PDB file of C-alpha atoms and ligand atoms in Angstrom:
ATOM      1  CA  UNK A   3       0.000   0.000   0.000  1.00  0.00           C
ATOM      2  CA  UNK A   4       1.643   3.139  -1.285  1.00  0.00           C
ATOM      3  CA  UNK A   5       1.158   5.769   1.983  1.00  0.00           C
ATOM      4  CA  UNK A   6       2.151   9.070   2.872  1.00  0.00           C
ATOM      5  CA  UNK A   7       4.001  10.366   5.769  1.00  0.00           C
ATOM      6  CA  UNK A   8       5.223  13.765   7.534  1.00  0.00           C
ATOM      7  CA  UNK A   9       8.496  14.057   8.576  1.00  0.00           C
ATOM      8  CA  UNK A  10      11.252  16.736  10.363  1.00  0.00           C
ATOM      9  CA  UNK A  11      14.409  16.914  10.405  1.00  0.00           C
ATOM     10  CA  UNK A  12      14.234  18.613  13.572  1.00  0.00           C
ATOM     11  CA  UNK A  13      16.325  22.053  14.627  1.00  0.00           C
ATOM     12  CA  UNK A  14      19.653  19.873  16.464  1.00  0.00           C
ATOM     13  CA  UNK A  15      20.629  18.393  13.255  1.00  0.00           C
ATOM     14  CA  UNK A  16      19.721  21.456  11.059  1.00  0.00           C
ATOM     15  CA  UNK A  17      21.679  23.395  13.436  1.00  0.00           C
ATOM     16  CA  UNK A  18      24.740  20.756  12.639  1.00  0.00           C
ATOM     17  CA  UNK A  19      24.254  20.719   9.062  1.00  0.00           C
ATOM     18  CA  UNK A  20      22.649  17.079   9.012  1.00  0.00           C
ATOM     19  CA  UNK A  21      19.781  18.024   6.658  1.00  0.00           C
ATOM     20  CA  UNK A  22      21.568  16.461   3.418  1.00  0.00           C
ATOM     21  CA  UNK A  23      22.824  13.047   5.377  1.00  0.00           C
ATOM     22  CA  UNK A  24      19.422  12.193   7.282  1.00  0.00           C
ATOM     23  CA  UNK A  25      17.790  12.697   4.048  1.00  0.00           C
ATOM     24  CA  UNK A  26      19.905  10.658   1.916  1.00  0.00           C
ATOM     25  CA  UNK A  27      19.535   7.344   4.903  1.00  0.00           C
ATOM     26  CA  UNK A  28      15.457   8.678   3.826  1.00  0.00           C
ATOM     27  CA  UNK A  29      15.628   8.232   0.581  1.00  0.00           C
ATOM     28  CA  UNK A  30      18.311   4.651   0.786  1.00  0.00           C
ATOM     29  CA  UNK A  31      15.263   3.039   2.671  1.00  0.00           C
ATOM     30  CA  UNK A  32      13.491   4.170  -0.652  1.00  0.00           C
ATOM     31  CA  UNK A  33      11.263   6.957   0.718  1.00  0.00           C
ATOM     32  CA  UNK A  34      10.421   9.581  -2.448  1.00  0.00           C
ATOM     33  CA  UNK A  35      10.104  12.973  -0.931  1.00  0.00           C
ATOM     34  CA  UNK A  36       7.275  14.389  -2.350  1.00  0.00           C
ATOM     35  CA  UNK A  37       7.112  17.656  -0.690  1.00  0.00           C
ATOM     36  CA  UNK A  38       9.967  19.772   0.997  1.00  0.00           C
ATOM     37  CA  UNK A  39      10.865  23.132   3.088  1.00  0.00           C
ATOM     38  CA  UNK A  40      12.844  24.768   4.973  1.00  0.00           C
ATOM     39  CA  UNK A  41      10.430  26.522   7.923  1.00  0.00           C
ATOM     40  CA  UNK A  42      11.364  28.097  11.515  1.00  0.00           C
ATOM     41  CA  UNK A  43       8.559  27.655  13.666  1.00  0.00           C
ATOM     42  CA  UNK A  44       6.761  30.055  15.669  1.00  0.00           C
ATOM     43  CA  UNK A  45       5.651  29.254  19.252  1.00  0.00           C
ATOM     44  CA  UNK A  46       2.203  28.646  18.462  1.00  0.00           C
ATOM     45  CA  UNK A  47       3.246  26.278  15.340  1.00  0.00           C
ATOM     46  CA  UNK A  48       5.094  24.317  17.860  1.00  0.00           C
ATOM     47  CA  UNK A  49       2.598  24.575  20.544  1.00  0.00           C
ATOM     48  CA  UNK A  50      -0.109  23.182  17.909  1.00  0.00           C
ATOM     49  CA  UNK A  51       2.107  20.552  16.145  1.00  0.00           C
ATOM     50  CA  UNK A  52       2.565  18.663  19.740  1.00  0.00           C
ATOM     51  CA  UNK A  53      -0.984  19.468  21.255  1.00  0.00           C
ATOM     52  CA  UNK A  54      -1.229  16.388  21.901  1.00  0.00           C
ATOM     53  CA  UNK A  55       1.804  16.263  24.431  1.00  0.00           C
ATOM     54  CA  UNK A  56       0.177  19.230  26.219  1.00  0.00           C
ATOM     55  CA  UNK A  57      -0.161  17.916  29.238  1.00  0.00           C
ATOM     56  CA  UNK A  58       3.188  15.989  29.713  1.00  0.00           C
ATOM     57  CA  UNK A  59       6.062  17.474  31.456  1.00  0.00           C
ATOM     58  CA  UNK A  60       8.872  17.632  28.389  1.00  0.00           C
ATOM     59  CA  UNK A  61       5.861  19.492  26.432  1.00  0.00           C
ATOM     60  CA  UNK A  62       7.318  23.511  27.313  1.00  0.00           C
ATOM     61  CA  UNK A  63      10.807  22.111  26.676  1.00  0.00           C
ATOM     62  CA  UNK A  64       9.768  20.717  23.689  1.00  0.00           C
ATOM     63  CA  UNK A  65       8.247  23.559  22.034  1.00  0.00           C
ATOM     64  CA  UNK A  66      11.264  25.654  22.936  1.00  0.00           C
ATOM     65  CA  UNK A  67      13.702  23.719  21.552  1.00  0.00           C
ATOM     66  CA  UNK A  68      11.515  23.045  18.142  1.00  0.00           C
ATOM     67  CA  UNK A  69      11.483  27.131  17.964  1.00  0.00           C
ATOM     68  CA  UNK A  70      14.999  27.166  18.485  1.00  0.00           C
ATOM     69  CA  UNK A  71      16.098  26.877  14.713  1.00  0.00           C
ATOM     70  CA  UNK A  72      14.759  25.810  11.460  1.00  0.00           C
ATOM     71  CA  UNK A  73      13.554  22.745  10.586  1.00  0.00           C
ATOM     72  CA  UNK A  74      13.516  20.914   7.291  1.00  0.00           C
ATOM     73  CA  UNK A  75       9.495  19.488   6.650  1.00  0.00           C
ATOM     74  CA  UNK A  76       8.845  17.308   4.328  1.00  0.00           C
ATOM     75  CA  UNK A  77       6.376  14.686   2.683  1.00  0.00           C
ATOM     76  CA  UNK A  78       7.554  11.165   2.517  1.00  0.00           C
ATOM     77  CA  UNK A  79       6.171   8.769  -0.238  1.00  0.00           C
ATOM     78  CA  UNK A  80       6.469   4.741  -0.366  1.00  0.00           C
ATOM     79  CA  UNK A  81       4.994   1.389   0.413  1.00  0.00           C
ATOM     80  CA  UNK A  82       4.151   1.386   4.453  1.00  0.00           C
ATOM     81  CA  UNK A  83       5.890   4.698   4.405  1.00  0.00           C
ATOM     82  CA  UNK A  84       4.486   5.283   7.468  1.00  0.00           C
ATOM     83  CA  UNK A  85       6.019   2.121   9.140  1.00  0.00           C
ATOM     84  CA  UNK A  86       9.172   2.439   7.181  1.00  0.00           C
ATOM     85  CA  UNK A  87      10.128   5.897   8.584  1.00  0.00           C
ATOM     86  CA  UNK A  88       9.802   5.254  11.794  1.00  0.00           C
ATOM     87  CA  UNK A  89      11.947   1.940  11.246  1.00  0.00           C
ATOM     88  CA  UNK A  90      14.573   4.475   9.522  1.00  0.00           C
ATOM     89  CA  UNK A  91      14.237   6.802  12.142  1.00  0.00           C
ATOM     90  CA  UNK A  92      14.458   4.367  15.236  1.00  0.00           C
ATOM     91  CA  UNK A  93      13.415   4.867  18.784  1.00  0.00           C
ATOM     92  CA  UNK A  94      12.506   7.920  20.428  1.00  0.00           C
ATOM     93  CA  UNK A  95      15.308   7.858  22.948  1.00  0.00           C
ATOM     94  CA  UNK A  96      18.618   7.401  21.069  1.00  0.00           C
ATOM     95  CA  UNK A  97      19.968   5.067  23.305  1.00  0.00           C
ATOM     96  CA  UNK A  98      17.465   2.744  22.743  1.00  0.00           C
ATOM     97  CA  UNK A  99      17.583   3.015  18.882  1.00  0.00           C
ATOM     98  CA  UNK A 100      18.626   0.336  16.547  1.00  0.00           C
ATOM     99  CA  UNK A 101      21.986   0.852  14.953  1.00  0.00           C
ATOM    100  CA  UNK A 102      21.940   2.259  11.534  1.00  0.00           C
ATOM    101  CA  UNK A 103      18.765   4.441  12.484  1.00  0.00           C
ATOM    102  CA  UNK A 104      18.903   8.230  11.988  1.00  0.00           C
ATOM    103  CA  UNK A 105      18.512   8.177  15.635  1.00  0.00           C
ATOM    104  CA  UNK A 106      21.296   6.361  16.795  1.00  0.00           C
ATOM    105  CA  UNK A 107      23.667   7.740  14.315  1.00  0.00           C
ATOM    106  CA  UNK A 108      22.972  11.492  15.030  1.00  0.00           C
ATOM    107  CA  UNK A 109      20.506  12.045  17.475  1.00  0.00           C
ATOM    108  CA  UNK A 110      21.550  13.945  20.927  1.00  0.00           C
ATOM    109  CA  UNK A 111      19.197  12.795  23.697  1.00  0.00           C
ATOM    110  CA  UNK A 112      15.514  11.915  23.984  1.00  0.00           C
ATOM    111  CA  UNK A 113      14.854  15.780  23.067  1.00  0.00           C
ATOM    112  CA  UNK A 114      17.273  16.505  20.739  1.00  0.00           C
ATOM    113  CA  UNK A 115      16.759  13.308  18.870  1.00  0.00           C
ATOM    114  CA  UNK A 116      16.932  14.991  15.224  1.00  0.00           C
ATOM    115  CA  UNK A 117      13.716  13.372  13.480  1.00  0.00           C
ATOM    116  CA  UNK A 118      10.106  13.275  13.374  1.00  0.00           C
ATOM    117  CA  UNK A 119       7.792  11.081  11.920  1.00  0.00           C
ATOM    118  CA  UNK A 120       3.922  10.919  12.085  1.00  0.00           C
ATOM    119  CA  UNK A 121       2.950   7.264  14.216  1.00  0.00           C
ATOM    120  CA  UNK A 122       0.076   6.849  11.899  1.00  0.00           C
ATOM    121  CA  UNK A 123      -1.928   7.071   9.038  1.00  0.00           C
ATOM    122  CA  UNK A 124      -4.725   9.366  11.265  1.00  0.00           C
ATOM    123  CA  UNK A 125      -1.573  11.393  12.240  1.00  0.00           C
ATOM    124  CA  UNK A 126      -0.239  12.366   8.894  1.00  0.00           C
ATOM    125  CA  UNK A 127      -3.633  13.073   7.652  1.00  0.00           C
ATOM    126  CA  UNK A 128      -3.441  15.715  10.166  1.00  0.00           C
ATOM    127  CA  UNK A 129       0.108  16.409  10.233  1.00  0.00           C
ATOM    128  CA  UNK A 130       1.113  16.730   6.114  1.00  0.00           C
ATOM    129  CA  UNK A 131      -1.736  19.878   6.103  1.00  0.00           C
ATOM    130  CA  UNK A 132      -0.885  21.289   9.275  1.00  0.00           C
ATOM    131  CA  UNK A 133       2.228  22.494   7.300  1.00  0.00           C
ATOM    132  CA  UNK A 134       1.657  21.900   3.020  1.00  0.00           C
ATOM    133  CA  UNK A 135      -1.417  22.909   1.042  1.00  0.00           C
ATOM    134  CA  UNK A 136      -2.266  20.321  -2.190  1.00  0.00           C
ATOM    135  CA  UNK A 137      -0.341  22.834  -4.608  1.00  0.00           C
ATOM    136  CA  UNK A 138       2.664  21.966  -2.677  1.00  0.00           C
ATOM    137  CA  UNK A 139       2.847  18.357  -2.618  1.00  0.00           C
ATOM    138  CA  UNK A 140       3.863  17.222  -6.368  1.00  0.00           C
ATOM    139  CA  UNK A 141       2.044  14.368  -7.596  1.00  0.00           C
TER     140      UNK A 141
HETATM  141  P1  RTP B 290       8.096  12.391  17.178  1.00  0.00           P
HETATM  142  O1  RTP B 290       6.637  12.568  17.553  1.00  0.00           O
HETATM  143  O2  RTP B 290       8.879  13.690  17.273  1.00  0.00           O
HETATM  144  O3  RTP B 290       8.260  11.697  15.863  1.00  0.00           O
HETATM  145  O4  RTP B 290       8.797  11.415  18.203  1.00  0.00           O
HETATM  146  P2  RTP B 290       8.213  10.098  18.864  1.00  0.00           P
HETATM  147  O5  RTP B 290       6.849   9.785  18.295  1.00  0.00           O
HETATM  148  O6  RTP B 290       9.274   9.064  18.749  1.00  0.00           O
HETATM  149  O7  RTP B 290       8.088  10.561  20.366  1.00  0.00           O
HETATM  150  P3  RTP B 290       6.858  11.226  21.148  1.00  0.00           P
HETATM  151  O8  RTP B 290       6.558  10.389  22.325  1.00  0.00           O
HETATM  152  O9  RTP B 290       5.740  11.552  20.196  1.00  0.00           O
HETATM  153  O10 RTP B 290       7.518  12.573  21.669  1.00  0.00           O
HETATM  154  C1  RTP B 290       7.606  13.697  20.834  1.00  0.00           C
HETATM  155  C2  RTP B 290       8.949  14.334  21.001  1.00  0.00           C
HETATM  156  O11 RTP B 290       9.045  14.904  22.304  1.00  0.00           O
HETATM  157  C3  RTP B 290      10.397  14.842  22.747  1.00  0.00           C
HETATM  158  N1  RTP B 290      10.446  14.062  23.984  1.00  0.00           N
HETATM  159  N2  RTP B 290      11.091  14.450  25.055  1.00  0.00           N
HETATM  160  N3  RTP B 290      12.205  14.625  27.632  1.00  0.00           N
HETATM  161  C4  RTP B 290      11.500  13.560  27.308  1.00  0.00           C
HETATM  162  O12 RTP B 290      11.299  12.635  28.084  1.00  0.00           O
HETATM  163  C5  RTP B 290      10.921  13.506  25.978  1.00  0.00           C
HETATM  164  N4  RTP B 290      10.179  12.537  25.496  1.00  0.00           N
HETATM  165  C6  RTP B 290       9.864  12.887  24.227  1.00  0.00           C
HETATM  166  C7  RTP B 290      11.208  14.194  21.634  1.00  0.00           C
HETATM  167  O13 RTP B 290      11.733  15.226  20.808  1.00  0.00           O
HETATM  168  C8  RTP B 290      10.147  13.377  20.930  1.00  0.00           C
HETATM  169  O14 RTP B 290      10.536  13.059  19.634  1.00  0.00           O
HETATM  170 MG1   MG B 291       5.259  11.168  18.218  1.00  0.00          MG
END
């Protein structure tokens, strides 16, 4: 099933000029990016992105630190796309990630852990137009 998926490469690895390496490991697990900017995020962005997290106690810390630089946003395209990035990605806290994930090869801490990827297809229904209108996703 050919899915879509959201994805950022969060402000620690723009910040260490990552952008081009964590995309390249993206498109290797034969991801198509079908959508991409460059975007620094504004409180409320942040605050709205992770509204779900609202209540838990990393959320203020969180939203500072995704303000803190710019991001790179993008739309991922592929079979289980979904699934795959998060497998390419690897677990939240990079200690816990798989070697070979983006994760465990660049990521700083739990926080700082240089990649997002929506956990579901509900998710990126929400996520992908929280940031791109239609005209910007090529077909
Ligand atoms: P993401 O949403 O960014 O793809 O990451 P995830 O699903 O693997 O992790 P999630 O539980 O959704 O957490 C969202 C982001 O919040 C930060 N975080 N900090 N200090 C902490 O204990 C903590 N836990 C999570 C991370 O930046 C995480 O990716
Ligand atoms: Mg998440």
């Amino acid at each position: 099933m050919i899915e879509r998926t959201f994805s950022i490469v969060k402000p620690d690895a723009v910040q260490r000029n990552l952008q081009g390496a964590i995309l390249k490991m993206i498109q290797d697990a034969g991801l198509k990016i079908v959508a991409m900017k460059m975007i620094h995020m504004t409180k409320e962005q942040a605050e709205g992105f992770y509204a779900v997290h609202k209540d838990r106690p990393f959320f203020d810390s969180l939203v500072a630190y995704m303000c803190s630089g710019p991001c790179v946003v993008s739309v991922l395209e592929g079979e289980n796309a979904i699934a795959k990035y998060r497998e390419v990605m690897g677990a939240t806290n990079p200690a816990e990630a798989a070697e070979g994930t983006i994760r465990k090869t660049f990521a700083l801490d739990i926080e700082k852990n240089s990649c997002h990827g929506s956990d579901a297809p509900e998710t990126a229904a929400q996520e992908i137009p929280y940031f791109f209108s239609q005209l910007e996703i090529v077909g």
